[in-house]
PDB file of C-alpha atoms in Angstrom:
ATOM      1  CA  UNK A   1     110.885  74.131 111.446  1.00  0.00           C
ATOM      2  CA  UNK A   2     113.390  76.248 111.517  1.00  0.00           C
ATOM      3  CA  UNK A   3     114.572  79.561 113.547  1.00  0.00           C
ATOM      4  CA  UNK A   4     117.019  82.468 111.885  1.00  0.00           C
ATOM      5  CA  UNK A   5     118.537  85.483 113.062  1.00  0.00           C
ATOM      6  CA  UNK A   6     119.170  88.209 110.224  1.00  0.00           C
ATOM      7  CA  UNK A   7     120.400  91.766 111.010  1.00  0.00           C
ATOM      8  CA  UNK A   8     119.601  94.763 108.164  1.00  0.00           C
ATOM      9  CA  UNK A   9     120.443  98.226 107.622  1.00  0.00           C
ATOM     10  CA  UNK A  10     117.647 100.521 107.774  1.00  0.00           C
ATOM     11  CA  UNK A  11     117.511 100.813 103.793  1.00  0.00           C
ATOM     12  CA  UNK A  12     117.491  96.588 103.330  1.00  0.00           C
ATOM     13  CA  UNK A  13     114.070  94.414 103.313  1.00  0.00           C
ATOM     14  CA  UNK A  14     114.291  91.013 104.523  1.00  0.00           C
ATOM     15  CA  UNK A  15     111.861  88.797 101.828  1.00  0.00           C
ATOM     16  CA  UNK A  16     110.518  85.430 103.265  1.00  0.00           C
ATOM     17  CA  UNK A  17     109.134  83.795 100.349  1.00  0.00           C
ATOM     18  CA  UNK A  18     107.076  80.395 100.270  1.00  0.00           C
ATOM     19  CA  UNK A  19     105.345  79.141  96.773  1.00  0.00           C
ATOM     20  CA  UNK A  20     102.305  80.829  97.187  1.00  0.00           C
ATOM     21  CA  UNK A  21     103.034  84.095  99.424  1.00  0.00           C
ATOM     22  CA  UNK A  22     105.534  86.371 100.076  1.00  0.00           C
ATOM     23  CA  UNK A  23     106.680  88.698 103.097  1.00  0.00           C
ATOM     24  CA  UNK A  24     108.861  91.719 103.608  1.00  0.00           C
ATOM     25  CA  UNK A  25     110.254  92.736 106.693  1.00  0.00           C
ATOM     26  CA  UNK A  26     111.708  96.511 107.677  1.00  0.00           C
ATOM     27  CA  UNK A  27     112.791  97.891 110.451  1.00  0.00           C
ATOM     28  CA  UNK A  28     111.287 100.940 111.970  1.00  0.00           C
ATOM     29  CA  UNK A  29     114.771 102.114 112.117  1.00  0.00           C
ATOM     30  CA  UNK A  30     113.534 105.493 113.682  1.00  0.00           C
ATOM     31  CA  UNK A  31     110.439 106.636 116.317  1.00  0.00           C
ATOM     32  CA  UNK A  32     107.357 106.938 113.612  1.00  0.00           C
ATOM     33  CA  UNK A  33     104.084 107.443 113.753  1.00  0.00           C
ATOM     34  CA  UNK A  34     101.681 105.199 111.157  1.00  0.00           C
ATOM     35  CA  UNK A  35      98.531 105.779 111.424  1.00  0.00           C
ATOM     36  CA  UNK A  36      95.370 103.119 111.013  1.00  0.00           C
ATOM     37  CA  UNK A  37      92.082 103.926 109.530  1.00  0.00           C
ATOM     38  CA  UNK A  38      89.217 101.810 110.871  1.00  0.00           C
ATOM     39  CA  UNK A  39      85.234 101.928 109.892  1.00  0.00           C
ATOM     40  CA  UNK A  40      85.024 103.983 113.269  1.00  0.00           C
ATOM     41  CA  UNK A  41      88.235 105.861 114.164  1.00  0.00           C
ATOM     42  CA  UNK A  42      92.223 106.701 113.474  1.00  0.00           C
ATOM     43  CA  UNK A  43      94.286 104.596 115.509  1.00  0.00           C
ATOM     44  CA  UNK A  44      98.380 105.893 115.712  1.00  0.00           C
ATOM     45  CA  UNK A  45     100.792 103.285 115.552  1.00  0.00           C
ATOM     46  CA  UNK A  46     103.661 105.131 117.248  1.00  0.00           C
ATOM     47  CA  UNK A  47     106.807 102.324 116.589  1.00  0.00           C
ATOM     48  CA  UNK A  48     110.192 102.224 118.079  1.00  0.00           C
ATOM     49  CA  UNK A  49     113.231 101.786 116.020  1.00  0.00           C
ATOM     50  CA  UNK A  50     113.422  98.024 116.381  1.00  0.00           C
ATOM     51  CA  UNK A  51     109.885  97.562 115.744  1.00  0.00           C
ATOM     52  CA  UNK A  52     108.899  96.072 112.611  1.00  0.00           C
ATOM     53  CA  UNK A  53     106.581  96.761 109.500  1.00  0.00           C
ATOM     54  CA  UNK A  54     105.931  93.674 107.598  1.00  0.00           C
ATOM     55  CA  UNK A  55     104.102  93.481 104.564  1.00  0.00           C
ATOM     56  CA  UNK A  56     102.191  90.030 103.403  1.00  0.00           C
ATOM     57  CA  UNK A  57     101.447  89.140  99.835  1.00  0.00           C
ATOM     58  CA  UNK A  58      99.222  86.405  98.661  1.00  0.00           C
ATOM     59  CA  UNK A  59     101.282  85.537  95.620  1.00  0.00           C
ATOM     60  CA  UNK A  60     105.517  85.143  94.985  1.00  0.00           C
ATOM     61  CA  UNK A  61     108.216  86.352  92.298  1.00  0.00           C
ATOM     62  CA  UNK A  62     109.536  89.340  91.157  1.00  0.00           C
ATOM     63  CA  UNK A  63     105.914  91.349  90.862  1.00  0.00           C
ATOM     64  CA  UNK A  64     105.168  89.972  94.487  1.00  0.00           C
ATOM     65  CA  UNK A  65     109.182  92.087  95.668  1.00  0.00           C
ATOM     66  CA  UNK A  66     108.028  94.920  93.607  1.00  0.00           C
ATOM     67  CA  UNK A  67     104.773  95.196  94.695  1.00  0.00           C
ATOM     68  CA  UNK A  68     105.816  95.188  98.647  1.00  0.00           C
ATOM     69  CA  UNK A  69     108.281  97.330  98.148  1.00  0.00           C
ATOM     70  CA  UNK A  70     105.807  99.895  96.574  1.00  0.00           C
ATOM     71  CA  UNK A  71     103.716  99.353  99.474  1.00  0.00           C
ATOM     72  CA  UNK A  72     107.069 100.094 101.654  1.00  0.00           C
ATOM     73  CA  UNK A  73     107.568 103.781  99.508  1.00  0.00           C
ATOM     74  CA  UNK A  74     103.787 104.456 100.290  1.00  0.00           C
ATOM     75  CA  UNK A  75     103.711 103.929 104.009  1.00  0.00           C
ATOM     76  CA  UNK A  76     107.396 105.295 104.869  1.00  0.00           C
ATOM     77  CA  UNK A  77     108.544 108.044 102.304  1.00  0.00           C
ATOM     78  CA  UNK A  78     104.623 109.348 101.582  1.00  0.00           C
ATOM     79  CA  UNK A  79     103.101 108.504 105.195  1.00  0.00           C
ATOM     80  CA  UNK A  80      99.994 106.858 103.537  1.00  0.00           C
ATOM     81  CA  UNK A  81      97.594 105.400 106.406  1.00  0.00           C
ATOM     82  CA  UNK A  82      96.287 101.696 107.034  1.00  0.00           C
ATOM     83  CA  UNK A  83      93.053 101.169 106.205  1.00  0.00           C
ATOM     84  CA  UNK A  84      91.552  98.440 108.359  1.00  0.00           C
ATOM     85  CA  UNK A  85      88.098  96.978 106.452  1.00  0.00           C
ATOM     86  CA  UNK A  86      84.835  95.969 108.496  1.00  0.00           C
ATOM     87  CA  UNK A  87      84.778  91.995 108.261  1.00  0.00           C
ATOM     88  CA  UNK A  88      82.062  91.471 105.637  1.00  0.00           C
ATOM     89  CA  UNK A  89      83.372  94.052 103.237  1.00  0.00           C
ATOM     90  CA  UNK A  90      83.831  93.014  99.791  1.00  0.00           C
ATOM     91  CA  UNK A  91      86.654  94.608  98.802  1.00  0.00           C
ATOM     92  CA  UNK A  92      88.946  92.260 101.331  1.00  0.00           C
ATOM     93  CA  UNK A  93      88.574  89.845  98.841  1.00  0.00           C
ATOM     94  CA  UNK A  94      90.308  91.463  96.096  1.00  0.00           C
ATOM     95  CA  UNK A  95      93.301  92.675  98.685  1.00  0.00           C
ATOM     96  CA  UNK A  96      97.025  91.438  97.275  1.00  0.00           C
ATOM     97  CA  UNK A  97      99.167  92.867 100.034  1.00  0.00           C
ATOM     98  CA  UNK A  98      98.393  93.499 103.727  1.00  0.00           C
ATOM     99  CA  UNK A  99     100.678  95.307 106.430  1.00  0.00           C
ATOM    100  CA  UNK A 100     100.960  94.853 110.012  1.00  0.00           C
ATOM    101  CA  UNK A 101     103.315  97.048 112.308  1.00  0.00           C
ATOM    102  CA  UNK A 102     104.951  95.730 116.337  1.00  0.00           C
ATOM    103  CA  UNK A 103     107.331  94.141 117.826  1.00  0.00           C
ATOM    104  CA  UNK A 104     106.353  90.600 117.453  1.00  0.00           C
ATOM    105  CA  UNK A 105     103.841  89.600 114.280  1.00  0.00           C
ATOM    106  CA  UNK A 106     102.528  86.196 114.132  1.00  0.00           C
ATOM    107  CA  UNK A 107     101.266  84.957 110.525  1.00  0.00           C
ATOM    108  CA  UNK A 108      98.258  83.322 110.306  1.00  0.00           C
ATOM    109  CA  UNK A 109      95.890  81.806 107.124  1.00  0.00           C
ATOM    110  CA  UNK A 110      92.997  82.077 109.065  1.00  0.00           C
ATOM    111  CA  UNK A 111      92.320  85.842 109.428  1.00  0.00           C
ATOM    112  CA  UNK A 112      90.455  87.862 106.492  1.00  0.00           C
ATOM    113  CA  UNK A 113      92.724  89.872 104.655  1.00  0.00           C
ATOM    114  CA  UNK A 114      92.909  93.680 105.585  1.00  0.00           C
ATOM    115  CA  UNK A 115      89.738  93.016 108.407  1.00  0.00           C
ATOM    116  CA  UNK A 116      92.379  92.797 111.363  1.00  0.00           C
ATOM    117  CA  UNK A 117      92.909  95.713 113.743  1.00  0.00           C
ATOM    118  CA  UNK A 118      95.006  93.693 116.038  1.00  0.00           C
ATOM    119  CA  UNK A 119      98.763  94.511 115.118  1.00  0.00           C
ATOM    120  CA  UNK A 120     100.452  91.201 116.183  1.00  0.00           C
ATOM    121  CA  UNK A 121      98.308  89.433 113.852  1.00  0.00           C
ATOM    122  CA  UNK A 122      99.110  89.532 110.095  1.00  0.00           C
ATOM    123  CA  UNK A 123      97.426  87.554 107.284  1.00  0.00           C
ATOM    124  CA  UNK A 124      99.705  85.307 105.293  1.00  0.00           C
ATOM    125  CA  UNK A 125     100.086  82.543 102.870  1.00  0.00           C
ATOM    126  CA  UNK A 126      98.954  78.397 104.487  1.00  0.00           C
ATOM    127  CA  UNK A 127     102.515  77.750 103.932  1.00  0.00           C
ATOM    128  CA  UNK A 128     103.771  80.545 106.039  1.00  0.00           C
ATOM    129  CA  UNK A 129     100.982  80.073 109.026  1.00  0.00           C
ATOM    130  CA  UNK A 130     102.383  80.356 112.501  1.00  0.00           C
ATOM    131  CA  UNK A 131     105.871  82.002 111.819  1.00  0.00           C
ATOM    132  CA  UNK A 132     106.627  84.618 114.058  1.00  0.00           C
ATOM    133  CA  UNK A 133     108.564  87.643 113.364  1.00  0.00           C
ATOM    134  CA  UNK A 134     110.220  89.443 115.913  1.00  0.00           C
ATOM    135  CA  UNK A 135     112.608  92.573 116.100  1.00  0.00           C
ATOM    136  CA  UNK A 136     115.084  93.032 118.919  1.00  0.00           C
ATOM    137  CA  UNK A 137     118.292  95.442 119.133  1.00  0.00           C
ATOM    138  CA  UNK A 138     118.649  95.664 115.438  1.00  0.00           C
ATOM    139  CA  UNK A 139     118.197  91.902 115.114  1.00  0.00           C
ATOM    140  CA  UNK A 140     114.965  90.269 113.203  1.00  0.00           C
ATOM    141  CA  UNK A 141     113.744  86.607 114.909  1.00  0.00           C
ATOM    142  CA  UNK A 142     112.612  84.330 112.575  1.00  0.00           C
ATOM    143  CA  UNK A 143     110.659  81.500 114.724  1.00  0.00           C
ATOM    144  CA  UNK A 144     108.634  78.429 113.358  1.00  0.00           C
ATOM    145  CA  UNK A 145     109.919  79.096 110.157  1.00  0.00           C
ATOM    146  CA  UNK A 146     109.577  76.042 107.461  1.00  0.00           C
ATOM    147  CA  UNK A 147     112.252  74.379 105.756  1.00  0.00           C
ATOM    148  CA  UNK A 148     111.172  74.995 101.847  1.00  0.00           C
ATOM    149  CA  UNK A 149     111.003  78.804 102.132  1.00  0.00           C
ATOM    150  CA  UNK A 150     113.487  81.166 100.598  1.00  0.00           C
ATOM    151  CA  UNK A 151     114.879  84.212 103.161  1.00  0.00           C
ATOM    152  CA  UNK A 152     117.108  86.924 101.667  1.00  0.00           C
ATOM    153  CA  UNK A 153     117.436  90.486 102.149  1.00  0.00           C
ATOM    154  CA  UNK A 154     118.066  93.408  99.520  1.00  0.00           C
ATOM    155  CA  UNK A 155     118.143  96.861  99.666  1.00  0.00           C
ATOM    156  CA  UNK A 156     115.082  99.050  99.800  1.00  0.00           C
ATOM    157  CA  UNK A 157     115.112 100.196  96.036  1.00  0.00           C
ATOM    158  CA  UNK A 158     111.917 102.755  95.257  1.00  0.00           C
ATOM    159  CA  UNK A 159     110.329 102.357  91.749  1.00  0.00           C
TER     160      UNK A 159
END
């Protein structure tokens, strides 16, 4: 396992891909508000310029990039909300891409995709289980990371 320090400009994406999942990392950059949906209530995520919004998709390769970073347009430039699903829905199943906003985000296999309020948690590919991600004075942590995953950054490029 491996641990990596990366710093990016507020319009670059940091990609950690494995074989089977990929996940984009971006800096607040700025105070922002995103705001959660949940079966019950609208939770604000109110982030601090070195917190983090970090996208997880259960698949890799060019569509897997282009897909987070359409997910990236939607939640910064258009302010779409998180929508957090009750447990047993069925719609979690068909979810490609989930999001996660903090400090510090732990992946994990384990957790139903889009069903998880908690923000340090974040739904991720086996390969990727137990990374953490953290974002300190401009600087992104990379902790637990495994050897046979790819980690580059590129700039933030909206379709």
């Amino acid at each position: 396992m491996r641990k990596l320090d990366f710093r990016i400009n507020e319009d670059e994406i940091l990609f950690i891909e494995a074989e089977n999942g990929t996940v984009g990392v971006i800096q607040s950059g700025r105070p922002r508000t995103l705001f959660m949906n949940t079966p019950e209530d609208e939770v604000a995520l109110f982030l601090e310029p070195h917190d983090l919004i970090v996208i997880s998709a259960f698949m890799s390769g060019e569509g897997a990039r282009r897909g987070i970073m359409a997910l990236a347009y939607l939640l910064l430039e258009m302010e779409n909300p998180l929508v957090v699903l009750p447990e047993d829905h069925p719609g979690s199943g068909r979810l490609r891409m989930v999001v996660s906003a903090a400090d510090t985000i732990n992946l994990d296999c384990s957790i139903t995709p889009g069903t998880h309020p908690d923000h340090h948690l974040l739904c991720s590919c086996p390969e990727l289980t137990g990374v953490e991600i953290r974002g300190e004075d401009g600087t992104i942590h990379l902790k637990n990371l495994p050897e046979t995953v790819r980690v580059h950054s590129m700039r933030l490029r909206w379709p």
